[in-house]
Structure formats: C-alpha cells, structure tokens
CSV table of C-alpha atoms in Angstrom, one decimal:
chain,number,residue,atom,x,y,z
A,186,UNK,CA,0.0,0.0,0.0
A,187,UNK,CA,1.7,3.4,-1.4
A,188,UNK,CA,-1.5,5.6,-0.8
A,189,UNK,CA,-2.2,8.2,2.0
A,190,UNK,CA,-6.5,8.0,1.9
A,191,UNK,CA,-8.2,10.7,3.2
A,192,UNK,CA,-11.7,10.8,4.2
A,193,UNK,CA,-14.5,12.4,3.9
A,194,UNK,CA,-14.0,13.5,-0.1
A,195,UNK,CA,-16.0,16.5,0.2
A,196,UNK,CA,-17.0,18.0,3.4
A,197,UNK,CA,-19.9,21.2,3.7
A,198,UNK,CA,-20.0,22.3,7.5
A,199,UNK,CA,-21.8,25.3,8.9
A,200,UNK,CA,-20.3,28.1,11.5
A,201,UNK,CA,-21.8,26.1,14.3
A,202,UNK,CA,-20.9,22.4,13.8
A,203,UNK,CA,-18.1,20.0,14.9
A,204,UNK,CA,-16.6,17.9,12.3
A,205,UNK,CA,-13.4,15.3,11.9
A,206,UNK,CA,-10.8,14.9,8.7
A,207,UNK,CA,-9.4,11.5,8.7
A,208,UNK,CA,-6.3,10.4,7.4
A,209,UNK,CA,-4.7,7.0,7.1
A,210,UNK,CA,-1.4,5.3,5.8
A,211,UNK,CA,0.0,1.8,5.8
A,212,UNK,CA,3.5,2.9,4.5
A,213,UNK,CA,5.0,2.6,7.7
A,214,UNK,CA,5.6,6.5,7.8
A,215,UNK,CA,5.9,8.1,11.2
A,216,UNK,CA,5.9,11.4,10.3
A,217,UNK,CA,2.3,12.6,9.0
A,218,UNK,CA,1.4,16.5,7.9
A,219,UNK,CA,-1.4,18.8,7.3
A,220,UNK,CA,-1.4,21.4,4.7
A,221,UNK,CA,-4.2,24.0,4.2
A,222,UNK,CA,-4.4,24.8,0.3
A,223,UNK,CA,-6.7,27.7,-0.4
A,224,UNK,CA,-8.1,28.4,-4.6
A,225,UNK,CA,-5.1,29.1,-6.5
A,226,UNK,CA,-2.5,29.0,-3.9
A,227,UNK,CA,0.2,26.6,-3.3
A,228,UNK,CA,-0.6,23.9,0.2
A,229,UNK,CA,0.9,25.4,3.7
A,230,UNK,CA,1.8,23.9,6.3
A,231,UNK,CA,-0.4,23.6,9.7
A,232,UNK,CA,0.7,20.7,11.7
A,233,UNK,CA,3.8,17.8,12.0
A,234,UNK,CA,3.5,14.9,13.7
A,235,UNK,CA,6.4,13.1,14.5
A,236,UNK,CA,6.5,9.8,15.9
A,237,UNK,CA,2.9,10.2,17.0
A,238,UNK,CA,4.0,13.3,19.0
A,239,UNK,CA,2.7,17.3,17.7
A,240,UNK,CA,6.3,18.5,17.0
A,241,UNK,CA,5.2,21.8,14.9
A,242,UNK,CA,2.1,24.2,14.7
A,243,UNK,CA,2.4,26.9,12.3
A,244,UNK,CA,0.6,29.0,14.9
A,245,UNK,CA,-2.8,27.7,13.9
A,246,UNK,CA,-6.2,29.2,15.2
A,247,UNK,CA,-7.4,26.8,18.1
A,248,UNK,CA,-10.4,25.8,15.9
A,249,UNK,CA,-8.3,23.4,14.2
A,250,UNK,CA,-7.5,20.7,16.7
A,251,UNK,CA,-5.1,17.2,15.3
A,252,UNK,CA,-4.7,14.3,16.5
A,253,UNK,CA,-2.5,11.7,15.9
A,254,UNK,CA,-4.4,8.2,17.7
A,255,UNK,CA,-1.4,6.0,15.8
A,256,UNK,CA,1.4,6.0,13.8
A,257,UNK,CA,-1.3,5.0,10.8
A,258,UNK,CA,-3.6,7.4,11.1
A,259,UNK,CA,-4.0,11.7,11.3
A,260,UNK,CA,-6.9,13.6,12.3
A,261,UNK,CA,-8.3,17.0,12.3
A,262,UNK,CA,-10.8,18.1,14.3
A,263,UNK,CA,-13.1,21.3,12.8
A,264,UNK,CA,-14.8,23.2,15.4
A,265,UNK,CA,-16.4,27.2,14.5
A,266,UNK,CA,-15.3,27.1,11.5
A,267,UNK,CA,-15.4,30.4,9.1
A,268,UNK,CA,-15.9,31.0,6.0
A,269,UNK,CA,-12.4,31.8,5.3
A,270,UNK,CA,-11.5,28.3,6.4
A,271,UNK,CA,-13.1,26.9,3.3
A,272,UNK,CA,-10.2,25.4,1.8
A,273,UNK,CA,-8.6,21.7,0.0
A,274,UNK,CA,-6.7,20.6,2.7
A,275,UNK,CA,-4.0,17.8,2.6
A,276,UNK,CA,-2.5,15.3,4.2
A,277,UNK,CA,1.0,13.7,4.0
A,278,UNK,CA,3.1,11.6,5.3
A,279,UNK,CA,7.1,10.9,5.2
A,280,UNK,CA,9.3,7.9,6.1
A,281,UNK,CA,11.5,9.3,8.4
A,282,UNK,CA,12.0,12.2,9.8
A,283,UNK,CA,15.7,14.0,10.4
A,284,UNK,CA,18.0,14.4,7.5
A,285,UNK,CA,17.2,11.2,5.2
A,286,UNK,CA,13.7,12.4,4.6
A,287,UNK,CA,15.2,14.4,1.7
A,288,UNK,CA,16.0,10.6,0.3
A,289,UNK,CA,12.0,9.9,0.5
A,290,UNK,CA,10.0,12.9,0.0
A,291,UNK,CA,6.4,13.1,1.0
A,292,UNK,CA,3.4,11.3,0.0
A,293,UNK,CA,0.0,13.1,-0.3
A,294,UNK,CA,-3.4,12.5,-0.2
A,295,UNK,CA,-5.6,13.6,-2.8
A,296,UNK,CA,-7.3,15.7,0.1
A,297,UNK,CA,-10.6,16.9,1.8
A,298,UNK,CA,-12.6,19.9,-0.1
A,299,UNK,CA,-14.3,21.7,2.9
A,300,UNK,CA,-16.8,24.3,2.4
A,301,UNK,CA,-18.3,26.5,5.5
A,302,UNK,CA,-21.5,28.1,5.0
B,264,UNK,CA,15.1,32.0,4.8
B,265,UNK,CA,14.9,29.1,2.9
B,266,UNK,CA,12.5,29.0,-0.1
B,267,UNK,CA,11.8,28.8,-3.6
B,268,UNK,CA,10.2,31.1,-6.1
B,269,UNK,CA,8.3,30.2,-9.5
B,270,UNK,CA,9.0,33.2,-11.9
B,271,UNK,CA,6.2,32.2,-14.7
B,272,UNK,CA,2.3,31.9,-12.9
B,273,UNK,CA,0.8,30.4,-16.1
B,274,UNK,CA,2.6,28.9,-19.1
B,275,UNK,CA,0.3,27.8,-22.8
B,276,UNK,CA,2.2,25.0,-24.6
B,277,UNK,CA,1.2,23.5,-27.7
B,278,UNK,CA,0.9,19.5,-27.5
B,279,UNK,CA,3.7,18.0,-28.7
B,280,UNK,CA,6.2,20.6,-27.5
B,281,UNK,CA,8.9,20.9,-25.2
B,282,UNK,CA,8.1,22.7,-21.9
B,283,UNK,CA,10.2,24.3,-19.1
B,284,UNK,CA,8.9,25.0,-15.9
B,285,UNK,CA,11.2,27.8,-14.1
B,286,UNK,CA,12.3,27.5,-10.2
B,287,UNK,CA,14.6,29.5,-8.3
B,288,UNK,CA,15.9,28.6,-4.7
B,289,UNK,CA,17.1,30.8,-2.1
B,290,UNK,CA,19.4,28.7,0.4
B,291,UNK,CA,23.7,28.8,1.2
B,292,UNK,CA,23.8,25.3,1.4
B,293,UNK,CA,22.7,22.0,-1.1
B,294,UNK,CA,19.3,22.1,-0.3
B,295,UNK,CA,16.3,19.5,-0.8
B,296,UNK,CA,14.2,20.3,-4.2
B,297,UNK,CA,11.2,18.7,-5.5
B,298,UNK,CA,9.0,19.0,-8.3
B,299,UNK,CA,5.3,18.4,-7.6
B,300,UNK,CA,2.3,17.9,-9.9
B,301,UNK,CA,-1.3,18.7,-8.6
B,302,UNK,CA,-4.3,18.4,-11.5
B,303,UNK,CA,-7.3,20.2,-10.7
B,304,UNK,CA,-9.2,19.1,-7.1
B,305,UNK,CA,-6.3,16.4,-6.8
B,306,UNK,CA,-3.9,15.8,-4.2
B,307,UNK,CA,-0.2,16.4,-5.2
B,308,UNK,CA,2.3,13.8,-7.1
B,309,UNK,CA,6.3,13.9,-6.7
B,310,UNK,CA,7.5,13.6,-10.1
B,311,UNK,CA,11.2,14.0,-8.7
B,312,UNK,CA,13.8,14.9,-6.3
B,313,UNK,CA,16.7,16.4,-5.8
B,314,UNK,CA,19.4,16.1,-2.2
B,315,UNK,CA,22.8,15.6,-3.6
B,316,UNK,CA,24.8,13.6,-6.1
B,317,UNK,CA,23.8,13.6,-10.2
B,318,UNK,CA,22.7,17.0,-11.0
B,319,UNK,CA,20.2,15.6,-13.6
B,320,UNK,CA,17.2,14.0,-12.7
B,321,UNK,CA,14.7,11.7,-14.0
B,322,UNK,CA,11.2,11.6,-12.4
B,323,UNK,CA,8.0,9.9,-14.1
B,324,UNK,CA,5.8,10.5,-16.6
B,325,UNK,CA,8.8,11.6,-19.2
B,326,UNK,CA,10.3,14.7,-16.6
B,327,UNK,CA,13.3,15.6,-15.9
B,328,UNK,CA,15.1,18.6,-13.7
B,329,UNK,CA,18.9,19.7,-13.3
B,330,UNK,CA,20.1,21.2,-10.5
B,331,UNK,CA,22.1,24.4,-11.1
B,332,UNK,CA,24.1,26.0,-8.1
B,333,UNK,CA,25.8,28.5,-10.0
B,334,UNK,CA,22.2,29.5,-11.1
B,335,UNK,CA,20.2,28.4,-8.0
B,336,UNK,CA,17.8,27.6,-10.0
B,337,UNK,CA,15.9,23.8,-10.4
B,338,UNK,CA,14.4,24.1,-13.8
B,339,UNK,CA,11.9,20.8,-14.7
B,340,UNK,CA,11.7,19.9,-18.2
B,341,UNK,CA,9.7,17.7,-21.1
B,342,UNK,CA,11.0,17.3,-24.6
B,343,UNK,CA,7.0,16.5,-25.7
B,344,UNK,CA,4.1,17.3,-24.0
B,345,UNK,CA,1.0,15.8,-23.5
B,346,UNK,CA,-2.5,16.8,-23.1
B,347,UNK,CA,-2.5,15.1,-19.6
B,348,UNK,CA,0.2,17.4,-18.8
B,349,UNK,CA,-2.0,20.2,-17.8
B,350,UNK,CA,-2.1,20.8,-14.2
B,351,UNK,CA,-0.6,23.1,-11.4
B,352,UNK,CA,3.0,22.2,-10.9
B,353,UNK,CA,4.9,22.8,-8.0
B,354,UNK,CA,8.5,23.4,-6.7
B,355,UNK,CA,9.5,23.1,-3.5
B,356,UNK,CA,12.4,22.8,-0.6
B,357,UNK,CA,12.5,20.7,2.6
B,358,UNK,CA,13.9,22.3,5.7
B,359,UNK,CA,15.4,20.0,8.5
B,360,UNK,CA,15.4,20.5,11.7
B,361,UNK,CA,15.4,18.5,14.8
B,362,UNK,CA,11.4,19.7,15.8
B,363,UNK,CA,10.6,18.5,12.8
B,364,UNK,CA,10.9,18.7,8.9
B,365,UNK,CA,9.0,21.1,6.9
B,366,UNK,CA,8.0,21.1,3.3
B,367,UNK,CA,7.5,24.6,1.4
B,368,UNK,CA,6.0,25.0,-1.9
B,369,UNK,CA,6.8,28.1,-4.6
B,370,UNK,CA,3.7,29.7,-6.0
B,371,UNK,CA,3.0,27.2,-8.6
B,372,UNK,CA,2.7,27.7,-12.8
B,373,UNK,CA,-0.3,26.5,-14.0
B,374,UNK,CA,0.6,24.7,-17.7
B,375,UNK,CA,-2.3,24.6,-20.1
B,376,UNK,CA,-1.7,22.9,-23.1
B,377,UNK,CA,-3.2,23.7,-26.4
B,378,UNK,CA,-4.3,20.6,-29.0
C-alpha cells in the first residue's frame, strides 16, 4: 500500500458544527502533515507529527484541533469554522524524519474539499 | 530563509512541444528540491527529487530537472508534451530540523496545453 486516503471526499460544515478529517497510511511512515491549500494557492503547512508526538504548529487558530491516535492514522478536528476556512486541505506523510527524509519525500493525499456556510 | 520562487504563474504549450517550468531557490547550502504535480481538485504527485549527487534527474511520466548551483535555479523539463500534462505544478524545498521537517511550496505555474 503506497497511498495516503483521506476521508471524507468532500466536506460542507456550517459556523456552528463540529466535524473530523481523517487520514490513514499503511507505509509505515511516522511522520504525518497537514497542509491547508486555499483556490489558487500553493498547500501550507499547519501541523507535523512526528512519531505520534505534535512536534510543529504553524501557529494555527485553536479551531483546528489534530490528532494523531497511531502511527497510521492523522486527524483533524473542525470546530467554529469560518468561511475563510473553506479550503482543500491535505495530508502527507514521510518515512522518516531528520536528515534522510530528503532521500523519500512526502506522500499526499488527494485531500478533503471543505466548504463553510 | 529558505525558499523557492516560481517566476512564470501560467505557461500555454502546444501539444507535442517541449516545456520548461522555471524555479529559483534561495538557500547557502545544497538544499532538498522537489517537483510536484497537482491536476485540478487532486492531491499532489512527486515527479522528482533532488538532495545531492547527479545534477540531472529523472522523475515519471517523461520529466526531468537539473540542478544548477551556480544559477540556484531547479528548472523541470519535457521534450514532448502531452495533453494530460496540464495541471498546477509545484517546486518546493525541505527544511530540517530537529522539531521536525518542513516542506515549502513556490507559488505554482499552472501549464495549459493547447491541442
């Protein structure tokens, strides 16, 4: 398995809901990312896990929450979302982490369209 | 700070003809380079890498990139281009450090390719 799934596909959430990305890999990567790609912009960075552990934040608001259960899976919890949050946003995953993760490079999902209304 | 820059937003190519995609990186030492490719509402591919050794490289789908210090520039080619070939394409550079390593993406050139 060489694929980083992400789940759900397509997401519409109002202002006032709760609402979970997942993302899951069976490569055996313990390092696993999410980026935040808005319309015509390239993906930036929000959160790095590294060996199951938060080891950045790109000082994002609180209503984006992560979580990383196990070294297979990734999640992101939504909470008062804006409009302005509407977004792709994409999850990756590495092999290592340290300096041979240039060797590997990262593997993305094909990501979660979100839309708040 | 580390980064790259992608001179050209959009770029029209006819089908069948070469293509160059431009990147320029700003960093003292060898850095990590990659060329991504993202069609529309997709996640993002690698086509290739760059971290040391052969300044040439060969990714997939018919790409290749050479690594120019002297230029700091990571230029990805195609000698014939196909109409699957239009997408959003992406350079980027990894920075490594002990908190953790972080990927960071130029601005993209969007390649539309005429029949």
């Amino acid at each position: 398995d060489t694929e980083v799934t992400q789940t759900p596909k397509h997401l519409v959430m109002g202002m006032t809901n709760k609402k979970s990305l997942k993302c899951e890999q069976h490569m055996g990567h313990r390092a696993m990312y999410w980026y935040k790609q808005k319309a015509k912009k390239p993906p930036e960075l929000m959160f790095v896990y590294s060996y199951e552990k938060l080891s950045i934040n790109e000082s994002v608001p609180s209503r984006f929450s992560p979580e990383c259960p196990n070294s297979s899976l990734l999640n992101l919890h939504l909470h008062a979302l804006q409009p302005e949050d509407s977004a792709l946003y994409l999850c990756a995953s590495s092999q290592v982490t340290g300096p041979t993760v240039g060797v590997y490079g990262y593997t993305f999902g094909s990501g979660t369209r979100l839309t708040v209304v | 700070a580390q980064s790259v820059t992608q001179p050209d937003i959009h770029i029209t190519v006819s089908e069948g003809a070469s293509l160059e995609l431009r990147c320029n990186y700003s960093y003292g030492a060898t850095p990590y380079l990659f060329w991504y490719v993202q069609s529309p509402g997709q996640g993002l591919q690698l086509l290739l890498k760059y971290f040391s050794g052969d300044t040439l490289v060969q990714g997939i789908k018919g790409f290749e990139a050479e690594f120019k210090r002297s230029q700091s520039s990571f230029n990805l080619r195609k000698p014939s281009v196909h109409w699957s070939d239009a997408a959003e394409y992406f350079c980027a550079t990894l920075r490594i450090k002990a908190a953790g390593n972080k990927l960071t993406f130029g601005g993209g050139t969007r390649v539309l390719v005429k029949p």
